mmCIF file of C-alpha atoms in Angstrom:
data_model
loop_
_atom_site.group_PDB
_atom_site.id
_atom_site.type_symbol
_atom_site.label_atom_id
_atom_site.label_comp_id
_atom_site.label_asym_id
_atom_site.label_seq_id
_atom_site.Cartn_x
_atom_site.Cartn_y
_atom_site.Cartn_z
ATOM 1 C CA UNK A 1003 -36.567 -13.159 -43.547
ATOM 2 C CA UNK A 1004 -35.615 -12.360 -47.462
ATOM 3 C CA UNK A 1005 -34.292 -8.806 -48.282
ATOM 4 C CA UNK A 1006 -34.744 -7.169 -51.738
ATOM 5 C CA UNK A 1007 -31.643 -6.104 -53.003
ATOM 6 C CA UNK A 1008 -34.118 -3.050 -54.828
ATOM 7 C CA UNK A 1009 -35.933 -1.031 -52.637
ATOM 8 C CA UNK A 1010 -37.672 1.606 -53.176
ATOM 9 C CA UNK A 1011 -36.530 5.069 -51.549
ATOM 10 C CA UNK A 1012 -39.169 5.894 -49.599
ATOM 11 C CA UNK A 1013 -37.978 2.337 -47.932
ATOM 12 C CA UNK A 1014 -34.667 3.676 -46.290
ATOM 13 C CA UNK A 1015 -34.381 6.688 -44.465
ATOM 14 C CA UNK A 1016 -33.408 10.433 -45.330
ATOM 15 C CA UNK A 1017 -29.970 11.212 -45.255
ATOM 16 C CA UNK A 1018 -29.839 13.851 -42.499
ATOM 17 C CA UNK A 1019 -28.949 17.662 -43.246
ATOM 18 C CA UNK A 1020 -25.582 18.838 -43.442
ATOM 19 C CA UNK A 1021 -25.670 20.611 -40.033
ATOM 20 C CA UNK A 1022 -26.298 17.225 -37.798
ATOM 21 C CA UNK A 1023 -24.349 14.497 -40.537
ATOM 22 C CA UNK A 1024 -20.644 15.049 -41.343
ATOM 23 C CA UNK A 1025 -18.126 12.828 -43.297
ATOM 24 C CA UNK A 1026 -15.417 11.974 -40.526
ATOM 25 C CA UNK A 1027 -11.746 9.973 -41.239
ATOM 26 C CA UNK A 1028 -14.055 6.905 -40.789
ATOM 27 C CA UNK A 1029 -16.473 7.382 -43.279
ATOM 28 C CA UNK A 1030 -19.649 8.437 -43.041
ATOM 29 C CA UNK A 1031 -21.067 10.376 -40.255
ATOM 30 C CA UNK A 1032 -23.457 7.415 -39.319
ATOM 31 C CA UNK A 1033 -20.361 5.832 -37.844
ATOM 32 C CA UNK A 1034 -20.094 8.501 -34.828
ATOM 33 C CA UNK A 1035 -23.919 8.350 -34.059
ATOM 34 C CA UNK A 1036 -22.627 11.392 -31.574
ATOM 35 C CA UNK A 1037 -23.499 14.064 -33.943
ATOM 36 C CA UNK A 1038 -26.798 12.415 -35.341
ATOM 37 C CA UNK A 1039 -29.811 14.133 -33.188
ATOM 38 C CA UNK A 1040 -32.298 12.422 -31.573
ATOM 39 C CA UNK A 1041 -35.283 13.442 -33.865
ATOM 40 C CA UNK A 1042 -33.288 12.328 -37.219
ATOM 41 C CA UNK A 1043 -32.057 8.970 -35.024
ATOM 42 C CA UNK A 1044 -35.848 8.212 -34.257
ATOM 43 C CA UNK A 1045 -36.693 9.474 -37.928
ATOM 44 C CA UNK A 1046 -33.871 6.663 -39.470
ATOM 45 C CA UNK A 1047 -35.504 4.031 -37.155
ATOM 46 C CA UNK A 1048 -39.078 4.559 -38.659
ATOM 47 C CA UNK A 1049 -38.275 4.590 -42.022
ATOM 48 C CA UNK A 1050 -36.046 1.392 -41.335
ATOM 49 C CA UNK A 1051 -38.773 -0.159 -39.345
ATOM 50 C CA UNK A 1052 -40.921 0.534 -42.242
ATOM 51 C CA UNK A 1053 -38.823 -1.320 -44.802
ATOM 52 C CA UNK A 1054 -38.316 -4.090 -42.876
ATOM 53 C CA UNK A 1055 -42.095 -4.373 -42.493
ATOM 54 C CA UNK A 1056 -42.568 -3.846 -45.929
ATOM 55 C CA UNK A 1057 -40.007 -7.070 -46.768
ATOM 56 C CA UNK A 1058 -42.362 -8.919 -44.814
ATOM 57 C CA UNK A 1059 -45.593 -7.838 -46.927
ATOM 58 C CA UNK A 1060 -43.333 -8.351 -50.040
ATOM 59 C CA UNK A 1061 -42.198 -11.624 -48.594
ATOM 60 C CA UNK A 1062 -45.667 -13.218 -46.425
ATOM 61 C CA UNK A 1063 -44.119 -16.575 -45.969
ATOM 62 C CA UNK A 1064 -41.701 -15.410 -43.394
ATOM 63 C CA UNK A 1065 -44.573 -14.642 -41.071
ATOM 64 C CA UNK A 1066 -45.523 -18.546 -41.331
ATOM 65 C CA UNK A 1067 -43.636 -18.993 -37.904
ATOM 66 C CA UNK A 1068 -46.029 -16.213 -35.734
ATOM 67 C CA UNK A 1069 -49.166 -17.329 -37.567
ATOM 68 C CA UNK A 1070 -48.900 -20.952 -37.176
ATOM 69 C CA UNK A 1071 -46.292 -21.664 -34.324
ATOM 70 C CA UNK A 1072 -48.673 -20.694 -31.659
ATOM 71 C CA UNK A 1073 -51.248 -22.857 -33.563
ATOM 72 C CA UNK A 1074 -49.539 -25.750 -33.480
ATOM 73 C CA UNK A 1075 -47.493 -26.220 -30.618
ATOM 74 C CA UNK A 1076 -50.882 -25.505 -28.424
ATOM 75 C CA UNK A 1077 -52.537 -27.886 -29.907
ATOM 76 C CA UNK A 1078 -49.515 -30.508 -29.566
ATOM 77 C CA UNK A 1079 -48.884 -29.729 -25.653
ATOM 78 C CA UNK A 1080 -52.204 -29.664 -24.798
ATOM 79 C CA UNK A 1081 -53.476 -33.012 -26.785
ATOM 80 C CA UNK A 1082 -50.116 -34.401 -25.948
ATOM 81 C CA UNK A 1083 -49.205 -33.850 -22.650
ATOM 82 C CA UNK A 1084 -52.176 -32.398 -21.366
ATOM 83 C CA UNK A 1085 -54.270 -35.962 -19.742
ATOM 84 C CA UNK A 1086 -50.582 -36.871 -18.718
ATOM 85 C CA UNK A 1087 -50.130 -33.801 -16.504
ATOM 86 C CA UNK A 1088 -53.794 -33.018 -15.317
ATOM 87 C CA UNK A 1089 -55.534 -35.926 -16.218
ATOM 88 C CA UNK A 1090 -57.567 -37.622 -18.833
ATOM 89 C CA UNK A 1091 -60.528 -35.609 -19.862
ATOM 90 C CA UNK A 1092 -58.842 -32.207 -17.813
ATOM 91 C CA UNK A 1093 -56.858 -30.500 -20.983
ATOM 92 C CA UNK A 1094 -58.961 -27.406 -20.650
ATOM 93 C CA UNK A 1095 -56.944 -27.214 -17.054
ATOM 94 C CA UNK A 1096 -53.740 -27.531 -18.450
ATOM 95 C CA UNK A 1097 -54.869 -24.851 -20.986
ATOM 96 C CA UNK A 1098 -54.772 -22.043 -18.549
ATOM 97 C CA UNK A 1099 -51.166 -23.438 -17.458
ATOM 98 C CA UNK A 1100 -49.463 -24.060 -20.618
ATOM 99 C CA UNK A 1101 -50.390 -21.135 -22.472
ATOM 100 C CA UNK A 1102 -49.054 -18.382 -19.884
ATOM 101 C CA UNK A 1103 -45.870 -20.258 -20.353
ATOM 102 C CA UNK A 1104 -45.926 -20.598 -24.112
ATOM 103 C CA UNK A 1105 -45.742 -16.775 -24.474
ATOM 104 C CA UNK A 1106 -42.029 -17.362 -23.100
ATOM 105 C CA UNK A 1107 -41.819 -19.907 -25.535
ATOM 106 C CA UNK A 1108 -42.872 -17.429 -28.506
ATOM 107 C CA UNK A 1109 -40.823 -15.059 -27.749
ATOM 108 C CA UNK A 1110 -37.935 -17.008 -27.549
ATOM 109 C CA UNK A 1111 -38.558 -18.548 -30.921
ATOM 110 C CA UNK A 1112 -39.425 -14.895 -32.944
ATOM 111 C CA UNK A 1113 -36.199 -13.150 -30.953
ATOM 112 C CA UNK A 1114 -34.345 -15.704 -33.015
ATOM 113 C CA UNK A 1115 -35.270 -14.575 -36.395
ATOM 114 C CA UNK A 1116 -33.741 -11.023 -35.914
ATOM 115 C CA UNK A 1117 -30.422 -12.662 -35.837
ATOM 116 C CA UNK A 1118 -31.073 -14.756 -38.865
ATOM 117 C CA UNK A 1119 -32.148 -11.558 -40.486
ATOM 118 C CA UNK A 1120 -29.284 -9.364 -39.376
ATOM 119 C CA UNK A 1121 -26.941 -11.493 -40.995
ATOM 120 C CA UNK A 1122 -29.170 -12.151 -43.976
ATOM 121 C CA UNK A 1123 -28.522 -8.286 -44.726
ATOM 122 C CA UNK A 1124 -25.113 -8.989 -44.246
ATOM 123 C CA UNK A 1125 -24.836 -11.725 -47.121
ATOM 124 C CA UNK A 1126 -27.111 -9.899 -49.841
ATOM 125 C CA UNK A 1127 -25.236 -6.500 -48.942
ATOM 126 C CA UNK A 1128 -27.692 -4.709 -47.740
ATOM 127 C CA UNK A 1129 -25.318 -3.720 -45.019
ATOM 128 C CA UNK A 1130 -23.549 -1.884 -47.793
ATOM 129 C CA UNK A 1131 -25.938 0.238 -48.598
ATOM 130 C CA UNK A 1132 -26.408 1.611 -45.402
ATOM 131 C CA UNK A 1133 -22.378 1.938 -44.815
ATOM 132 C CA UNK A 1134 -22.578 4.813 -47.365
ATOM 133 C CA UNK A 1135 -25.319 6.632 -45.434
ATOM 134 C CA UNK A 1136 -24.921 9.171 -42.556
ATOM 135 C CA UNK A 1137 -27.436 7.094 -40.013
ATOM 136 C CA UNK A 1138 -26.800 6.186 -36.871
ATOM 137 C CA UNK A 1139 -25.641 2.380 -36.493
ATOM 138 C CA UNK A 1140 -28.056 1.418 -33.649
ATOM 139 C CA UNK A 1141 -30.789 2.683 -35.636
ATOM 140 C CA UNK A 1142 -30.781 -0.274 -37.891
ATOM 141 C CA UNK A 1143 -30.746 -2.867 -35.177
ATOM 142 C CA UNK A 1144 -33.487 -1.115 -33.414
ATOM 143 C CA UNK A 1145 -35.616 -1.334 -36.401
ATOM 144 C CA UNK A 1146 -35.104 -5.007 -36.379
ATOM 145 C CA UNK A 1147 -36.241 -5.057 -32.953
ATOM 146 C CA UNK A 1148 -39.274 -2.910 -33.666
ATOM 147 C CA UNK A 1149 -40.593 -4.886 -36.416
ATOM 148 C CA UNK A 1150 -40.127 -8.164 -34.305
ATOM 149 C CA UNK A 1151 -42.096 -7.190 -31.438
ATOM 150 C CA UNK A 1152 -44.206 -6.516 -33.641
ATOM 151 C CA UNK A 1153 -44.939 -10.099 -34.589
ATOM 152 C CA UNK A 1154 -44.862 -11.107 -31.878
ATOM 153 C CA UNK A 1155 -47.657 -9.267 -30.614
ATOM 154 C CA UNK A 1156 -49.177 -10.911 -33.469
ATOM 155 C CA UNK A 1157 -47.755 -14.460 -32.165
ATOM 156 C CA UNK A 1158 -49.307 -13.604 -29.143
ATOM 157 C CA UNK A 1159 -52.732 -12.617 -30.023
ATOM 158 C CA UNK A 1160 -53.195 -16.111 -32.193
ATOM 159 C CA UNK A 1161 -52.177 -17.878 -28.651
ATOM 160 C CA UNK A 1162 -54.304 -16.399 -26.990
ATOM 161 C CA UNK A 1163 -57.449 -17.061 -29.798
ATOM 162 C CA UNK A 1164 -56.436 -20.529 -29.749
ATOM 163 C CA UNK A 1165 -56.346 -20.703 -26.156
ATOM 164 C CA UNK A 1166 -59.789 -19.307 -25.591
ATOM 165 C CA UNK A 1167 -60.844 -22.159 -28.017
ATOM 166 C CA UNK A 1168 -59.104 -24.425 -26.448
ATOM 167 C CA UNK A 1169 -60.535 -23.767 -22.591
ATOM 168 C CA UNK A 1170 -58.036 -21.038 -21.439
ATOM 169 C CA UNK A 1171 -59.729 -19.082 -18.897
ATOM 170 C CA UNK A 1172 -58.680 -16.083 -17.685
ATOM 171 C CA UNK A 1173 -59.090 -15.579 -13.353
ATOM 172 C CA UNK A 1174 -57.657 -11.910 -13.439
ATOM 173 C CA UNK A 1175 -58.489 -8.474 -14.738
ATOM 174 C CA UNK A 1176 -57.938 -7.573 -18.300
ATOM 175 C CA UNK A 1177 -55.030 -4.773 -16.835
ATOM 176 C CA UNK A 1178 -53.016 -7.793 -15.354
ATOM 177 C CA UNK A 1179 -53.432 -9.782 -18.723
ATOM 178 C CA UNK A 1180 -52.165 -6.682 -20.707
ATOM 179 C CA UNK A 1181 -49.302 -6.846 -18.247
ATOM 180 C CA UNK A 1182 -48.255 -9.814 -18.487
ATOM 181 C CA UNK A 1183 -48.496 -9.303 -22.556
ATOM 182 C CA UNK A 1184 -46.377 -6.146 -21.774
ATOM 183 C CA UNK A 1185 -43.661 -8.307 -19.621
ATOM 184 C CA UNK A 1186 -43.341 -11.306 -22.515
ATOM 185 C CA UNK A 1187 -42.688 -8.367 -25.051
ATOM 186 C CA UNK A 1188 -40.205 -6.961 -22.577
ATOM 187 C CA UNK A 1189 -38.481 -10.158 -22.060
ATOM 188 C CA UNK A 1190 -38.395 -10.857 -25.683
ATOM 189 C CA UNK A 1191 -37.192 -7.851 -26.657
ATOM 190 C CA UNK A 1192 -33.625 -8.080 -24.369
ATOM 191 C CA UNK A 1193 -33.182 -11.788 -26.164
ATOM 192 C CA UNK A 1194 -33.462 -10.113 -29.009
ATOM 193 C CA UNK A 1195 -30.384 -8.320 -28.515
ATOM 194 C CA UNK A 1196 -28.390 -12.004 -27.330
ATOM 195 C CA UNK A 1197 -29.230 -13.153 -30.985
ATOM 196 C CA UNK A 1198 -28.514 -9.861 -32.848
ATOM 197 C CA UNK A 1199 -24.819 -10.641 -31.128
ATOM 198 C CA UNK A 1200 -25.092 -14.306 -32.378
ATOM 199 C CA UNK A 1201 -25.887 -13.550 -35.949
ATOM 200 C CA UNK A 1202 -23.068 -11.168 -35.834
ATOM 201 C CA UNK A 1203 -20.404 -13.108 -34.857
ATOM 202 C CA UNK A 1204 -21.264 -16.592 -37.218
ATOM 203 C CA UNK A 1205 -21.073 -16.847 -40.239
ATOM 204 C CA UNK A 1206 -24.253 -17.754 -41.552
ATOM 205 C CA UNK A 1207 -28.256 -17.662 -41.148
ATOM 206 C CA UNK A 1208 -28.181 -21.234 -40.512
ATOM 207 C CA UNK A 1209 -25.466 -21.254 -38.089
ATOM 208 C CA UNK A 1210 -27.528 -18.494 -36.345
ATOM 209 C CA UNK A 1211 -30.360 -21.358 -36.276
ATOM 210 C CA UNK A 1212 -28.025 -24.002 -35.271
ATOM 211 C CA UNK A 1213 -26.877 -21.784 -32.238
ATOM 212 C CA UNK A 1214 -30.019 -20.195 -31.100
ATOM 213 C CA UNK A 1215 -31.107 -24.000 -31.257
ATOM 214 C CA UNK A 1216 -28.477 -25.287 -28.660
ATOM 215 C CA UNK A 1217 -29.378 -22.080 -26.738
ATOM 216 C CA UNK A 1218 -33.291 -22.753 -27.116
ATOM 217 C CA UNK A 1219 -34.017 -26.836 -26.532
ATOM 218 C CA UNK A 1220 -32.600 -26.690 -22.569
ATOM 219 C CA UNK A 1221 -33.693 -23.213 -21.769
ATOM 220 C CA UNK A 1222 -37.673 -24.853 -22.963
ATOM 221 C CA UNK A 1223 -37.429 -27.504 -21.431
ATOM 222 C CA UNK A 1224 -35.821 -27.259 -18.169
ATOM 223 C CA UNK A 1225 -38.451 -24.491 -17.063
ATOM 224 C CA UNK A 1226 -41.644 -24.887 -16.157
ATOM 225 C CA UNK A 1227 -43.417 -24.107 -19.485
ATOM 226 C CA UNK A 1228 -44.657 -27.361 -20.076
ATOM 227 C CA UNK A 1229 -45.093 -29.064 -16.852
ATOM 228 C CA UNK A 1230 -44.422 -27.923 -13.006
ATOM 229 C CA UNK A 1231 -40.990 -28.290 -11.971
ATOM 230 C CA UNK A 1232 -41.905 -30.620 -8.530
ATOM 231 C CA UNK A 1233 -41.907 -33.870 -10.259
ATOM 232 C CA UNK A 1234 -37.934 -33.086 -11.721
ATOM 233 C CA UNK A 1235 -34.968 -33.972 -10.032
ATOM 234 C CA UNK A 1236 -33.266 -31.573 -7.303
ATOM 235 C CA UNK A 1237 -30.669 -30.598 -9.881
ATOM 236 C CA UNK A 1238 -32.911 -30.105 -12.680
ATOM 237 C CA UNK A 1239 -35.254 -27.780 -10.365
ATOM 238 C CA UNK A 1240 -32.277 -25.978 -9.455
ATOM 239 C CA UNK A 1241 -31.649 -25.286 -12.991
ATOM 240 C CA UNK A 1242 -35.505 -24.559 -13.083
ATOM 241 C CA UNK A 1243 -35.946 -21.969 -10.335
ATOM 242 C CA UNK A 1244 -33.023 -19.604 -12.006
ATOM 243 C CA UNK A 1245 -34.301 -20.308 -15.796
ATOM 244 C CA UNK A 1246 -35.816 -16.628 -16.589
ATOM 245 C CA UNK A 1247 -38.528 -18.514 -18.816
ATOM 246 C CA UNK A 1248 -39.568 -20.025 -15.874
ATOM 247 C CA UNK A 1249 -39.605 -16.532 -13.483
ATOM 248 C CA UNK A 1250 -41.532 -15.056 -16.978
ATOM 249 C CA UNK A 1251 -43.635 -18.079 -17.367
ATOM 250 C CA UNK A 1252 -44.836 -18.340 -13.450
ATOM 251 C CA UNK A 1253 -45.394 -14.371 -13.505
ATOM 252 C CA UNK A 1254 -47.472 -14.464 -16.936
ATOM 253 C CA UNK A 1255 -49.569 -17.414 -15.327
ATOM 254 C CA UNK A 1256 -49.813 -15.660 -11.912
ATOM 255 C CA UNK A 1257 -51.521 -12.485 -14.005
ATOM 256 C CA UNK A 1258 -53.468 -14.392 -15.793
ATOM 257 C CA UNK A 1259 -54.792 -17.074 -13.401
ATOM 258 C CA UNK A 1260 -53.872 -15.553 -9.972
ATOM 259 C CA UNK A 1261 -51.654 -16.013 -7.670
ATOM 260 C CA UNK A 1262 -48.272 -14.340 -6.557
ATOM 261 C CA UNK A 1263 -46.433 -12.269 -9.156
ATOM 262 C CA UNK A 1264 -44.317 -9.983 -6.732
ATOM 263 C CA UNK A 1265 -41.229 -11.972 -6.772
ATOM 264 C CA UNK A 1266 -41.181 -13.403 -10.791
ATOM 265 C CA UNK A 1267 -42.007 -10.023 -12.250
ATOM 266 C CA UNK A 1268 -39.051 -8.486 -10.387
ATOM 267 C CA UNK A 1269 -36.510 -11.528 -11.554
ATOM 268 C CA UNK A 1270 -38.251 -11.352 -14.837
ATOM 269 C CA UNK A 1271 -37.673 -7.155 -15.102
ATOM 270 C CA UNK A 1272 -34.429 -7.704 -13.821
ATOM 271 C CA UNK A 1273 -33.102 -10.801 -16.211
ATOM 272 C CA UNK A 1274 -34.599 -8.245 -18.593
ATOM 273 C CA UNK A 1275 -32.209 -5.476 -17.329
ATOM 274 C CA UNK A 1276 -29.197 -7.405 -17.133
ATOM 275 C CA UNK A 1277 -29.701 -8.964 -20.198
ATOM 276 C CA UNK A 1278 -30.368 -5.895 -22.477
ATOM 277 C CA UNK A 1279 -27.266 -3.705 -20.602
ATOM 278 C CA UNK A 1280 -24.984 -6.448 -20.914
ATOM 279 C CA UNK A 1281 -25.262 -7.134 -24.713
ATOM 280 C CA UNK A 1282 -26.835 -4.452 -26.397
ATOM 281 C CA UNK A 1283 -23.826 -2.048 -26.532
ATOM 282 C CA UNK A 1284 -21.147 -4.850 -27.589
ATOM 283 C CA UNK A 1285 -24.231 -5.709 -30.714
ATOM 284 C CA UNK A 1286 -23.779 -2.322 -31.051
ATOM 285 C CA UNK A 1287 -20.325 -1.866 -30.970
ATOM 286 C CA UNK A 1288 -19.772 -4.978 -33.202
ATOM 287 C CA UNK A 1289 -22.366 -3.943 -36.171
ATOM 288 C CA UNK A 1290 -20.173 -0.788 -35.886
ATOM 289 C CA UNK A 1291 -17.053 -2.205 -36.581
ATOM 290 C CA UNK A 1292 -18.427 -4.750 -38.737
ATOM 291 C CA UNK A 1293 -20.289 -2.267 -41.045
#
């Protein structure tokens, strides 16, 4: 995602009043996000989130990858792989499998562009700019995160259009649907925070690609996005029945087709959890130190 080195002011947020921002030994008072209220931290994050969104309207090619990833890599599966894994002439069956699944697969794919962009802003020094402001670190991450789920809501609303074209049909209620929309965006959002530490710690956007790549192919793969896990061998459904795409997949396809959730939506919420509370506050503490 390209950043503008000019921006507008309305396009960064407010420096807070002297009585909640001081200048400490460190700098600016956005590096001890202690004294920075709550209202001004949720203020910074909005008027972040809004110039990241604006990037993207100045910049409309960087939302190629919502708008036609879910376009294409329906119709691949499903003309593909579909008469292989329920028969010539049944694709409109695998339909209402795959897609479930491929919301796992989106938001594994958009989670990886907040990495790219974080270090992006590191590169062009936009990092700089907001080193000399009296905002709260996390602020800037969580705008990244805001704007992301954001397409991927979008992400998922062309799957789903492109499902329905395709056959998908939908066994459940449209609350259970929602939730399993709700649970993907969840999901997505704690891998966000994996690849936030990634783009950190390299050196590069591409090496950000190269990694989340590695991370991506046997995560995909060895779940059961694509095809049901029984006809792998023991070790690779091993692999399968502790791969949280497949607990997210398998609980998206169980609210949207029926079936039981209970036990995926827990591991799902809880991979979620873990995930989020284990490297959210080292991305944190790292764009900290590193800004």
């Amino acid at each position: 995602m390209s950043t503008a080195t000019t921006t507008k002011t309305a396009e960064v947020p407010e420096p807070t009043p002297p009585s909640t921002a001081r200048t400490g030994k460190n700098g600016p008072a956005g590096a001890d996000e202690g004294r920075i209220g709550v209202r001004a931290n949720l203020r910074h994050i909005g008027a972040l989130a809004r110039r990241n969104a604006l990037q993207i309207k100045q910049d409309p090619e960087s939302m190629f990858d919502v708008l036609l990833m879910p376009i294409v890599f329906t119709l691949l599966f499903v003309f593909v792989f579909g008469g292989a894994v329920a028969g010539k002439g049944n694709q409109s069956e695998y339909v209402s499998y795959l897609v479930p699944g491929l919301m796992a697969m989106m938001g594994l794919n958009v989670s990886m562009a907040v990495g790219s962009g974080i270090n992006e802003d590191f590169q062009k020094g936009v990092m700089d700019r907001f080193r000399t402001m009296p905002i709260a670190r996390s602020s800037v991450l969580i705008a990244k995160i805001v704007v992301e789920i954001g397409r991927m809501m979008i992400a998922f609303a062309i799957l789903l259009i492109v499902g329905f074209i395709l056959g998908l049909s939908i066994e459940t209620s449209v609350l259970e649907v929602l939730a399993a929309i709700g649970l993907s965006l969840l999901f997505g959002a704690s891998l966000m925070w994996i690849f936030i530490l990634i783009g950190l710690s390299v050196k590069t956007a591409q090496a950000v690609q190269g990694v989340g790549i590695v991370v991506l192919m046997p995560l995909q793969f060895g779940s059961s996005i694509f095809t049901p896990p029984t006809t792998m061998p023991g070790w690779l459904q091993t692999f399968t029945d502790y791969n949280p795409l497949s607990n997210l997949a398998d609980a998206a396809r169980g609210l949207f087709i029926g079936g039981p959730v209970a036990h995926d939506l827990l591991m799902t919420l809880a991979w979620s959890a873990v995930i989020t509370l284990a490297t959210a506050p080292i991305a944190v503490a790292k764009f900290r130190k590193k800004t």
